[in-house]
mmCIF file of C-alpha atoms in Angstrom:
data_model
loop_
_atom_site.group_PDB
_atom_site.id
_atom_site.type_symbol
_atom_site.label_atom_id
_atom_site.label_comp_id
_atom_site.label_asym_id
_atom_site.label_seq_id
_atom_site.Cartn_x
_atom_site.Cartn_y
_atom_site.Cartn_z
ATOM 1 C CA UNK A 271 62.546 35.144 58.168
ATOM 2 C CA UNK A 272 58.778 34.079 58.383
ATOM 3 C CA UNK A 273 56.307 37.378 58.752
ATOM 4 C CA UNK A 274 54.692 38.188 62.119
ATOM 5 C CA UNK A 275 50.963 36.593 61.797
ATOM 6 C CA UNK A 276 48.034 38.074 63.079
ATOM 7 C CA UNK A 277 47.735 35.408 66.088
ATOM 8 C CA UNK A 278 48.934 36.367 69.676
ATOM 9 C CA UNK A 279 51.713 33.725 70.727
ATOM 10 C CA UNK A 280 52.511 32.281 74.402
ATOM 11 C CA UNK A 281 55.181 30.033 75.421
ATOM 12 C CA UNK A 282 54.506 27.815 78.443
ATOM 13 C CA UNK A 283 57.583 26.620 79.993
ATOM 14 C CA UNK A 284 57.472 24.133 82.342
ATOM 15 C CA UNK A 285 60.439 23.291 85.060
ATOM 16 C CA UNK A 286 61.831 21.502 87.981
ATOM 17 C CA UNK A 287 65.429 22.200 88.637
ATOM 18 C CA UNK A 288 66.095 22.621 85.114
ATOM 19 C CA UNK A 289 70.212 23.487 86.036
ATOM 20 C CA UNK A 290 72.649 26.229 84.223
ATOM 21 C CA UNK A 291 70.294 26.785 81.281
ATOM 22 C CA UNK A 292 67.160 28.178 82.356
ATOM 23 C CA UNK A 293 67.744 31.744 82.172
ATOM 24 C CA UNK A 294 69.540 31.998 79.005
ATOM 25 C CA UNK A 295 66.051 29.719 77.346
ATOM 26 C CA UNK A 296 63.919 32.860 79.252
ATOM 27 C CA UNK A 297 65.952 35.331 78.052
ATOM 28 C CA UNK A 298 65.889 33.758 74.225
ATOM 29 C CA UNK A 299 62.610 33.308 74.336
ATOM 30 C CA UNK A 300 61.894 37.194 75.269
ATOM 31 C CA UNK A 301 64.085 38.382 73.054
ATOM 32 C CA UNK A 302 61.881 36.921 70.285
ATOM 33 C CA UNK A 303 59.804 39.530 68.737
ATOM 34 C CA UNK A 304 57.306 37.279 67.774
ATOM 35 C CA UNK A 305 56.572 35.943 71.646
ATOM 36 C CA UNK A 306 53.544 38.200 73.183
ATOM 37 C CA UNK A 307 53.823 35.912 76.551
ATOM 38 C CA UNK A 308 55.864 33.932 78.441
ATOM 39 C CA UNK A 309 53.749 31.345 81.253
ATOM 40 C CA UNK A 310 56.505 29.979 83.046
ATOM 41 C CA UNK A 311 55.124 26.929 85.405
ATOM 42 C CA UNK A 312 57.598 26.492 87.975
ATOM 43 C CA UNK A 313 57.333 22.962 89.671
ATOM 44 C CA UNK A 314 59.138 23.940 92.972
ATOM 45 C CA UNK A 315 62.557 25.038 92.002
ATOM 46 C CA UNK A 316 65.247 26.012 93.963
ATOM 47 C CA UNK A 317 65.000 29.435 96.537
ATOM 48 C CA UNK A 318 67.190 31.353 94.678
ATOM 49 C CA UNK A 319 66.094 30.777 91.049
ATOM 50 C CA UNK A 320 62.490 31.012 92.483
ATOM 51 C CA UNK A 321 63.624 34.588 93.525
ATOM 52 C CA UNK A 322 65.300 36.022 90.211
ATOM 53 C CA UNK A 323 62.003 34.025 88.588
ATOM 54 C CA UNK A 324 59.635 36.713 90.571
ATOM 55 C CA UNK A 325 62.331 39.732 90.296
ATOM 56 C CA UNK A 326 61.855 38.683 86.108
ATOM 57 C CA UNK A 327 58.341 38.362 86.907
ATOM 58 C CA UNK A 328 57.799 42.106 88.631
ATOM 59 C CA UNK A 329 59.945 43.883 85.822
ATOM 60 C CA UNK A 330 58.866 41.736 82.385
ATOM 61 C CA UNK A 331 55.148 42.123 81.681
ATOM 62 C CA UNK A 332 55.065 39.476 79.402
ATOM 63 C CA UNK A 333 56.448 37.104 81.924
ATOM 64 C CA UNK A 334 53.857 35.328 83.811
ATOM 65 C CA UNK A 335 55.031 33.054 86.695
ATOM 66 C CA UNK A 336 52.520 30.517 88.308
ATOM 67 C CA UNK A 337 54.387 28.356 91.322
ATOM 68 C CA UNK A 338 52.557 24.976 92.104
ATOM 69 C CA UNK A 339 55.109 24.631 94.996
ATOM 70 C CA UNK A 340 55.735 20.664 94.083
ATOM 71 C CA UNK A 341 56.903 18.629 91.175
ATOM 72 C CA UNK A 342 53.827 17.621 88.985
ATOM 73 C CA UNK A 343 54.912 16.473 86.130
ATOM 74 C CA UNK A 344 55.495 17.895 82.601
ATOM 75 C CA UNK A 345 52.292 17.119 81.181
ATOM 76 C CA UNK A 346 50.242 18.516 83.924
ATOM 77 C CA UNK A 347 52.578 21.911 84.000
ATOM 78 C CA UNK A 348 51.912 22.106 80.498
ATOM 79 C CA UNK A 349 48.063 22.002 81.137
ATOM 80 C CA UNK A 350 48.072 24.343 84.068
ATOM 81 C CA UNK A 351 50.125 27.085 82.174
ATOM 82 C CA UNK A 352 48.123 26.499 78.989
ATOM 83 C CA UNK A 353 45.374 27.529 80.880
ATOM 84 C CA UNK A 354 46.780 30.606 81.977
ATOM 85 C CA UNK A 355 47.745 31.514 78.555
ATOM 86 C CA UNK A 356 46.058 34.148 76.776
ATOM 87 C CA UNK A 357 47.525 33.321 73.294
ATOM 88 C CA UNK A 358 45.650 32.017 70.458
ATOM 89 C CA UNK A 359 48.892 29.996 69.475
ATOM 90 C CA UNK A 360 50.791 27.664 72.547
ATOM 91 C CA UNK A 361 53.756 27.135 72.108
ATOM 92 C CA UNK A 362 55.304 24.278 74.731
ATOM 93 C CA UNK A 363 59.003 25.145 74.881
ATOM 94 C CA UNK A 364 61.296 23.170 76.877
ATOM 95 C CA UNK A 365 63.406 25.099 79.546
ATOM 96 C CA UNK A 366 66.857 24.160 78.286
ATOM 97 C CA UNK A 367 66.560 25.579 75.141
ATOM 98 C CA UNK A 368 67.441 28.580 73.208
ATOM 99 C CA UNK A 369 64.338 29.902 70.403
ATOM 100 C CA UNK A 370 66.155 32.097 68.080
ATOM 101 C CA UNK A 371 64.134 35.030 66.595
ATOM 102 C CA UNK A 372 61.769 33.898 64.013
ATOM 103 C CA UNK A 373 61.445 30.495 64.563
ATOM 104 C CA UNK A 374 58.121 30.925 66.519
ATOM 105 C CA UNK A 375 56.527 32.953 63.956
ATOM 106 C CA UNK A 376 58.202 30.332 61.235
ATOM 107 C CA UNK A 377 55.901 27.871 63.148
ATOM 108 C CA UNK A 378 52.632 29.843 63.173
ATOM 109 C CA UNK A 379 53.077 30.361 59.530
ATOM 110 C CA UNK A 380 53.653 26.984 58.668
ATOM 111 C CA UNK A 381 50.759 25.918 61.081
ATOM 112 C CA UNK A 382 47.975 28.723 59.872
ATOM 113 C CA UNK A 383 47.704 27.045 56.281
ATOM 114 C CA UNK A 384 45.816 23.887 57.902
ATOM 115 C CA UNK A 385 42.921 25.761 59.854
ATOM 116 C CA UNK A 386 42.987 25.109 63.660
ATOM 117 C CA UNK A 387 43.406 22.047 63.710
ATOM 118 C CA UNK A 388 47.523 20.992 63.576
ATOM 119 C CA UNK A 389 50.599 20.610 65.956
ATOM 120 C CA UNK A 390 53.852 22.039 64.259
ATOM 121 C CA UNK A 391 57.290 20.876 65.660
ATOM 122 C CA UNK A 392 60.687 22.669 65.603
ATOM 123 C CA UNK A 393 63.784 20.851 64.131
ATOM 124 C CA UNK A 394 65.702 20.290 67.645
ATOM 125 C CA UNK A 395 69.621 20.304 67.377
ATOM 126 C CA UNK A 396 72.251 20.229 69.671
ATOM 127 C CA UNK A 397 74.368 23.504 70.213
ATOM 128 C CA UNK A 398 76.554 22.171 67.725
ATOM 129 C CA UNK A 399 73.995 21.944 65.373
ATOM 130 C CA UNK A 400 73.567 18.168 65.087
ATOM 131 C CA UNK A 401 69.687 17.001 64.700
ATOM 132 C CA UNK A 402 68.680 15.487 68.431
ATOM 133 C CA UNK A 403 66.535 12.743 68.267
ATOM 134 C CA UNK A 404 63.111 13.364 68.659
ATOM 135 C CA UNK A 405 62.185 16.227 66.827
ATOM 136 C CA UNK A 406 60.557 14.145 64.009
ATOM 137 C CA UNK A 407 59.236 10.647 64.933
ATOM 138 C CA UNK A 408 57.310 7.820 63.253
ATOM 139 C CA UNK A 409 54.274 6.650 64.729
ATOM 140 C CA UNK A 410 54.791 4.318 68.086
ATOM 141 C CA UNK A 411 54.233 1.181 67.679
ATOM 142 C CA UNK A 412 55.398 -1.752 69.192
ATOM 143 C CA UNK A 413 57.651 -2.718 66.089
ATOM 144 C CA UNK A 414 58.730 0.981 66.056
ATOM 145 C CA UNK A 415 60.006 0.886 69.528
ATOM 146 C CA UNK A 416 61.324 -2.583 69.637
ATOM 147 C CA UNK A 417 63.338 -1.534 66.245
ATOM 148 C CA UNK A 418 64.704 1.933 67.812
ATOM 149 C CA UNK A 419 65.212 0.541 71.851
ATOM 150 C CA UNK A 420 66.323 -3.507 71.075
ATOM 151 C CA UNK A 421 68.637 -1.770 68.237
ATOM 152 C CA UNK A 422 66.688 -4.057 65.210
ATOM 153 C CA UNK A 423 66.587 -1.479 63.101
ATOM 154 C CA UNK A 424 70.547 -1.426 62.063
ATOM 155 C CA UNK A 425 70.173 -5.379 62.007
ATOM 156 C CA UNK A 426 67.391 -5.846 59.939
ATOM 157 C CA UNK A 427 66.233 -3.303 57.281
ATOM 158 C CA UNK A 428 62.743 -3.804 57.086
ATOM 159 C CA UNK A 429 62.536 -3.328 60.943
ATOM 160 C CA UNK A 430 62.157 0.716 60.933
ATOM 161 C CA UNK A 431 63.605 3.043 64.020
ATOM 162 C CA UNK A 432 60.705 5.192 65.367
ATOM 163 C CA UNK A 433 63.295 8.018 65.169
ATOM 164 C CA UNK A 434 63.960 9.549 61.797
ATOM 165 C CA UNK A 435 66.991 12.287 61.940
ATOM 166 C CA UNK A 436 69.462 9.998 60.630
ATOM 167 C CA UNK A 437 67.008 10.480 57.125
ATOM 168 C CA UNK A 438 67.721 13.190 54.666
ATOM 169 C CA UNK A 439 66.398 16.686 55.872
ATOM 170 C CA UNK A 440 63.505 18.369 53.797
ATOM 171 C CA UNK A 441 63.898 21.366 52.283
ATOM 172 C CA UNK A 442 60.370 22.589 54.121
ATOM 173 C CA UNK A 443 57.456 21.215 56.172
ATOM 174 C CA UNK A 444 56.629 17.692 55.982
ATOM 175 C CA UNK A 445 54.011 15.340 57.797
ATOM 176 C CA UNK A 446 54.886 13.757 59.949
ATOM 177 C CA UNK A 447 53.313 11.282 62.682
ATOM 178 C CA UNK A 448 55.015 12.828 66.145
ATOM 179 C CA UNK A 449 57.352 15.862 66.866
ATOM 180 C CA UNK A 450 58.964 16.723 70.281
ATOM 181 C CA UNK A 451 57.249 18.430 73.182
ATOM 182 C CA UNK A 452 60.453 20.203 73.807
ATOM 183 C CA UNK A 453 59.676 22.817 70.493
ATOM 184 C CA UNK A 454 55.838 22.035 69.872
ATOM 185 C CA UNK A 455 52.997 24.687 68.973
ATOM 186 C CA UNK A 456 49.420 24.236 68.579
ATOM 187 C CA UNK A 457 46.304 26.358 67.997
ATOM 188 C CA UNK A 458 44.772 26.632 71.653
ATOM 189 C CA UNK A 459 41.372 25.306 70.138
ATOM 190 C CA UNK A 460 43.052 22.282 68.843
ATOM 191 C CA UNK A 461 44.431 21.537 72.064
ATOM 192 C CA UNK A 462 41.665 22.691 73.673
ATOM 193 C CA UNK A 463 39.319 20.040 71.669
ATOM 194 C CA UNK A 464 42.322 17.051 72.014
ATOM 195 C CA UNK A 465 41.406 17.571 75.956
ATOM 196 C CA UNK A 466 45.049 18.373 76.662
ATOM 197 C CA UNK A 467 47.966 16.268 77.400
ATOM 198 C CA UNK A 468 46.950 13.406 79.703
ATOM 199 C CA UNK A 469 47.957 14.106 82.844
ATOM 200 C CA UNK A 470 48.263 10.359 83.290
ATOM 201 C CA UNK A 471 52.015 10.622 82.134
ATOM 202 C CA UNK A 472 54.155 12.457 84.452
ATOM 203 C CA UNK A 473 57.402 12.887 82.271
ATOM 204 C CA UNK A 474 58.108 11.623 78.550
ATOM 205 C CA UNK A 475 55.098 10.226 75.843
ATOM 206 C CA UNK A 476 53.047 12.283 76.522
ATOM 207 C CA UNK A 477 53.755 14.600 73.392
ATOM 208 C CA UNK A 478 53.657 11.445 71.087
ATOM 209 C CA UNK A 479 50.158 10.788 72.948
ATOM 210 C CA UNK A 480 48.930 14.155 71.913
ATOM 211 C CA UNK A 481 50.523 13.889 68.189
ATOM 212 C CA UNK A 482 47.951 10.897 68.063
ATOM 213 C CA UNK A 483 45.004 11.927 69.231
ATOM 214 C CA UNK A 484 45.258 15.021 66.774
ATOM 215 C CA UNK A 485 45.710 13.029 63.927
ATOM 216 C CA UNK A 486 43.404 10.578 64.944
ATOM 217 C CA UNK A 487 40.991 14.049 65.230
ATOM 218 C CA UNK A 488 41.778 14.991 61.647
ATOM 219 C CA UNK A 489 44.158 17.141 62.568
ATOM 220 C CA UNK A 490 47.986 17.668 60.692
ATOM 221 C CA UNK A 491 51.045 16.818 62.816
ATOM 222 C CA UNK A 492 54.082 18.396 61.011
ATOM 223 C CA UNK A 493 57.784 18.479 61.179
ATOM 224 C CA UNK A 494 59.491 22.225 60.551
ATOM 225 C CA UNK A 495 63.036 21.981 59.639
ATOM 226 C CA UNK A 496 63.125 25.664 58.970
ATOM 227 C CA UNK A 497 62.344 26.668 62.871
ATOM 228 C CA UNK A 498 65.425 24.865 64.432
ATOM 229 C CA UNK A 499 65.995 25.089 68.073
ATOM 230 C CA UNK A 500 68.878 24.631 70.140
ATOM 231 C CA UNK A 501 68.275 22.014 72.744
ATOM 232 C CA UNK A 502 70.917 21.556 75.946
ATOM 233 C CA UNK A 503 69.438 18.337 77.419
ATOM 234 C CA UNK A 504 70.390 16.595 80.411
ATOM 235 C CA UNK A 505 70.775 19.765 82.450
ATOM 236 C CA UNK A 506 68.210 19.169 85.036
ATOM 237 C CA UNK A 507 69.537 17.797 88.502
ATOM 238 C CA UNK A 508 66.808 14.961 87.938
ATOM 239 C CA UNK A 509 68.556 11.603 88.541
ATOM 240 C CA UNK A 510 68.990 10.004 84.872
ATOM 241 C CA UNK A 511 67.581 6.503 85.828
ATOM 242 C CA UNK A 512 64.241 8.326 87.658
ATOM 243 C CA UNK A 513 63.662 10.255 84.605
ATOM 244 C CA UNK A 514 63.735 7.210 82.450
ATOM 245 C CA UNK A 515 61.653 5.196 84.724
ATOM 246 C CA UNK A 516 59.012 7.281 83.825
ATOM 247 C CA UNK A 517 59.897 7.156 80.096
ATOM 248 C CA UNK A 518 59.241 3.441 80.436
ATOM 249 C CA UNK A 519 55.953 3.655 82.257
ATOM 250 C CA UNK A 520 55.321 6.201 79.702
ATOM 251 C CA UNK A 521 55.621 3.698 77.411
ATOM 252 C CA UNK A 522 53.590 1.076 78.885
ATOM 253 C CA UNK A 523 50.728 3.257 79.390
ATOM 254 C CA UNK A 524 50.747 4.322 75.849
ATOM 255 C CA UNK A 525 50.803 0.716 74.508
ATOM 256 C CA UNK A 526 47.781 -0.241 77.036
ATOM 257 C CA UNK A 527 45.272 2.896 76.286
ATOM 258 C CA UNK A 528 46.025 2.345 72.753
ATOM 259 C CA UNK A 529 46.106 -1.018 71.771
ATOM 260 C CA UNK A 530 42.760 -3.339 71.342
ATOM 261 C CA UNK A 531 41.738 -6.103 73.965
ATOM 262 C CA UNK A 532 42.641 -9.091 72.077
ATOM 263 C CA UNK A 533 46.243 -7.835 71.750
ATOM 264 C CA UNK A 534 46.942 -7.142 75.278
ATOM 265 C CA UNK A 535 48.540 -10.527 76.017
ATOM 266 C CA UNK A 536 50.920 -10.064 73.669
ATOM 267 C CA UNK A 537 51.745 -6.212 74.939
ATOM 268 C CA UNK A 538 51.882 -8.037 78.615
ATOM 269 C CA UNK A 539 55.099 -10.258 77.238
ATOM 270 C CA UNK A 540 56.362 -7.616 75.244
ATOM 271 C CA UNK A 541 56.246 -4.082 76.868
ATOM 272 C CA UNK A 542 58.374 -5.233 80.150
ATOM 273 C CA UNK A 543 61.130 -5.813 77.456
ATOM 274 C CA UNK A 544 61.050 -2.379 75.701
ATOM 275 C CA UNK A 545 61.253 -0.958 79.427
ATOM 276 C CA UNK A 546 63.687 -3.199 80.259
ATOM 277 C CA UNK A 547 66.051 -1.734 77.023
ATOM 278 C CA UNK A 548 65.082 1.868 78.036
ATOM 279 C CA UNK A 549 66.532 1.197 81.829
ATOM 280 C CA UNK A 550 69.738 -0.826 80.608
ATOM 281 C CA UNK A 551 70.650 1.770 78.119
ATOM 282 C CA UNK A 552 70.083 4.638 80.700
ATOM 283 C CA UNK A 553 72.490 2.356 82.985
ATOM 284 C CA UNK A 554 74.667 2.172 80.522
ATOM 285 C CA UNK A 555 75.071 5.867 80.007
ATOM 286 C CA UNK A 556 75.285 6.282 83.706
ATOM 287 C CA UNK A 557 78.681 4.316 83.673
ATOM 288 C CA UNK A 558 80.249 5.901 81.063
ATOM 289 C CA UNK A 559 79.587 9.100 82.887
ATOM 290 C CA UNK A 560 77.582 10.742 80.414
ATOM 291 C CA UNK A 561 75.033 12.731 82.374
ATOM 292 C CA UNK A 562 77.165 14.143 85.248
ATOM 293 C CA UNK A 563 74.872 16.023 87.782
ATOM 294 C CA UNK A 564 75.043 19.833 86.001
ATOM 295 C CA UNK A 565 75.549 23.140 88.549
ATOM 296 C CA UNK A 566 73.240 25.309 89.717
ATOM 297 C CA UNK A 567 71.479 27.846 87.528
ATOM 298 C CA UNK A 568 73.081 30.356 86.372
ATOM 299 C CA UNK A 569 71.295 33.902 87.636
ATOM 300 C CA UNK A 570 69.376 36.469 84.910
ATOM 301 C CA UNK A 571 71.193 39.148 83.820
ATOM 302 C CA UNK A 572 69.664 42.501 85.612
ATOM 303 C CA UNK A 573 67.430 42.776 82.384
ATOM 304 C CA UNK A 574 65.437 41.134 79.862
ATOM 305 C CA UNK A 575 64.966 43.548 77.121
ATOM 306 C CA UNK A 576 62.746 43.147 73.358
ATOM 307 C CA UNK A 577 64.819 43.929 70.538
#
C-alpha cells in the first residue's frame, strides 16, 4: 500500500439523484485513512437522502455538505466544492463509486514526483473488476472520436479508438493524454492555475477539457493502474438519452473552443455526425433495456466510522 504523504486530501463529490449507491461511495470514501475531508455538493437531491446527508453531516467532521438547492451541472459542482475544500490535494470522486483504502494516497504518491503541476487518474473497473471505459483516454480529436463513436476503429486499423482499456495494462503509471473525472486528483494550485473546469459543460467533457489545458500548461496527465476504483454507473435516476444529450453538446463545444478558424467548416459537417452516433447508440441501449431506472437510495448506516 502507498505511504500516507505529507499533503492534506479532500474529496469533492458531486450529485443529483445519484440512486442506491451513494451512501456506500460516502461511507468508502470515509473509511479511507488517507481522506482528511469529504465536500459533498449536493445538486438538489431527494428529501430524504438530503436528510441522512445533514444527520452524516452533524455527526462526521470531515463531512462537509454544501446544498445549491438545483441541478448545476457536474463541472460547476466540482468548482463550487473545490472551493470549499481545504486540501492541498482534490480529489473529484464520482458518487457511485467505492475508493478502497489506499488508493487515494496511491494517487498523491504517484502525483507528488511531478511538482504541482499534474492530474493523476484511478484505473476505473466495474464491480466485477472489468476495466470501464474511460479511465485512460487518448487525446480527442475528431479522428479519435469518429474511430471510437462511428465504430472505425475495429474496421480499419490505422483509425485509433480514443478509448484505450482494451490495450495491455501497465505494470505502473503511465502518461497518458485524458483520465476520467469519475477517479481524478489534482494539486489545488494546478487546478487553481488551469482556471477550473469550464463551467460551460454541464455533464460529460469536461474532464477531457481539463486533461488538455494541463498539458497544454506543461503539466503531466497520468493514468494509475495501481489505484483502481470500483465504478457502479448508470445508477442515477437521470433519463439515459438527457444525459447523453449533453455528452454530445459536450462534444461539440470541445471541438469548437479547440479547433482553429479555418477548420471550422469542416467541424460544422462533421460534429452533428459524432452527436448523431452518441444519441443512436444511447437509443439503442434504451431498447435493449440496459439502463432500467435504479431505486431509491439506499439510507447510511447509523455510523460512519475511520478505521
Amino acid at each position: 500500500m502507498a505511504q500516507r504523504s505529507g499533503a492534506r486530501i479532500s474529496i469533492v463529490m458531486v450529485s443529483w439523484h445519484t440512486g442506491p449507491a451513494l451512501f456506500d461511495a460516502i461511507e468508502a470514501a470515509l473509511a479511507a485513512p488517507e481522506i482528511d475531508e469529504l465536500v459533498f455538493v449536493n445538486h438538489d437531491n431527494p428529501a430524504d437522502v438530503v436528510e441522512a446527508l445533514e444527520a452524516l453531516a452533524a455527526r462526521e467532521p470531515r463531512f462537509r455538505l454544501i446544498s445549491t438547492g438545483a441541478n448545476l451541472g457536474f463541472a460547476r459542482g466540482c468548482n463550487i466544492g473545490a472551493a470549499a475544500a481545504s486540501g492541498d490535494r482534490l480529489l473529484f470522486l464520482n458518487p457511485d463509486t467505492v475508493l478502497p483504502a489506499g488508493a487515494a494516497a496511491r494517487m498523491a504518491e504517484t502525483g507528488a514526483a511531478f511538482g504541482e503541476s499534474w492530474i493523476v487518474g484511478a484505473r476505473i473497473v466495474h464491480p466485477d473488476g472489468r476495466e470501464q471505459r474511460g479511465g485512460r483516454r487518448g487525446a480527442l480529436t475528431l479522428a479519435t472520436a469518429i474511430g471510437g463513436y462511428l465504430g472505425l476503429s475495429r474496421l480499419l486499423p490505422w483509425v485509433r479508438d480514443i478509448h484505450r482499456e482494451a490495450e495491455p495494462l501497465p505494470a505502473e503509471a503511465v502518461d497518458t493524454p485524458t483520465v476520467s473525472g469519475a477517479a481524478m486528483m489534482t494539486p489545488r494550485a494546478a487546478f487553481e492555475a488551469a482556471g477550473g473546469f469550464d463551467e460551460g459543460y454541464f455533464l460529460h467533457v469536461e474532464d477531457i477539457d481539463l486533461c488538455r489545458r494541463v498539458r497544454e500548461a506543461g503539466g503531466r496527465v497520468v493514468f494509475e493502474p495501481r489505484a483502481e476504483v470500483v465504478h457502479h454507473g448508470a445508477t442515477s435516476r437521470a433519463d439515459l438519452m438527457t444525459v447523453e444529450a449533453h455528452k454530445a453538446r459536450g462534444f461539440a463545444r470541445y471541438f469548437w473552443k479547440f479547433s482553429p478558424a479555418w477548420s471550422r467548416p469542416v467541424m460544422v459537417l462533421t460534429i452533428p455526425v459524432i452527436c448523431a452516433a452518441i444519441m443512436s447508440r444511447a437509443a439503442w441501449l434504451r431498447v435493449r433495456g440496459v439502463f432500467s431506472p435504479p431505486p431509491s437510495p439506499a439510507l447510511p448506516r447509523s455510523e460512519t466510522r475511520r478505521p
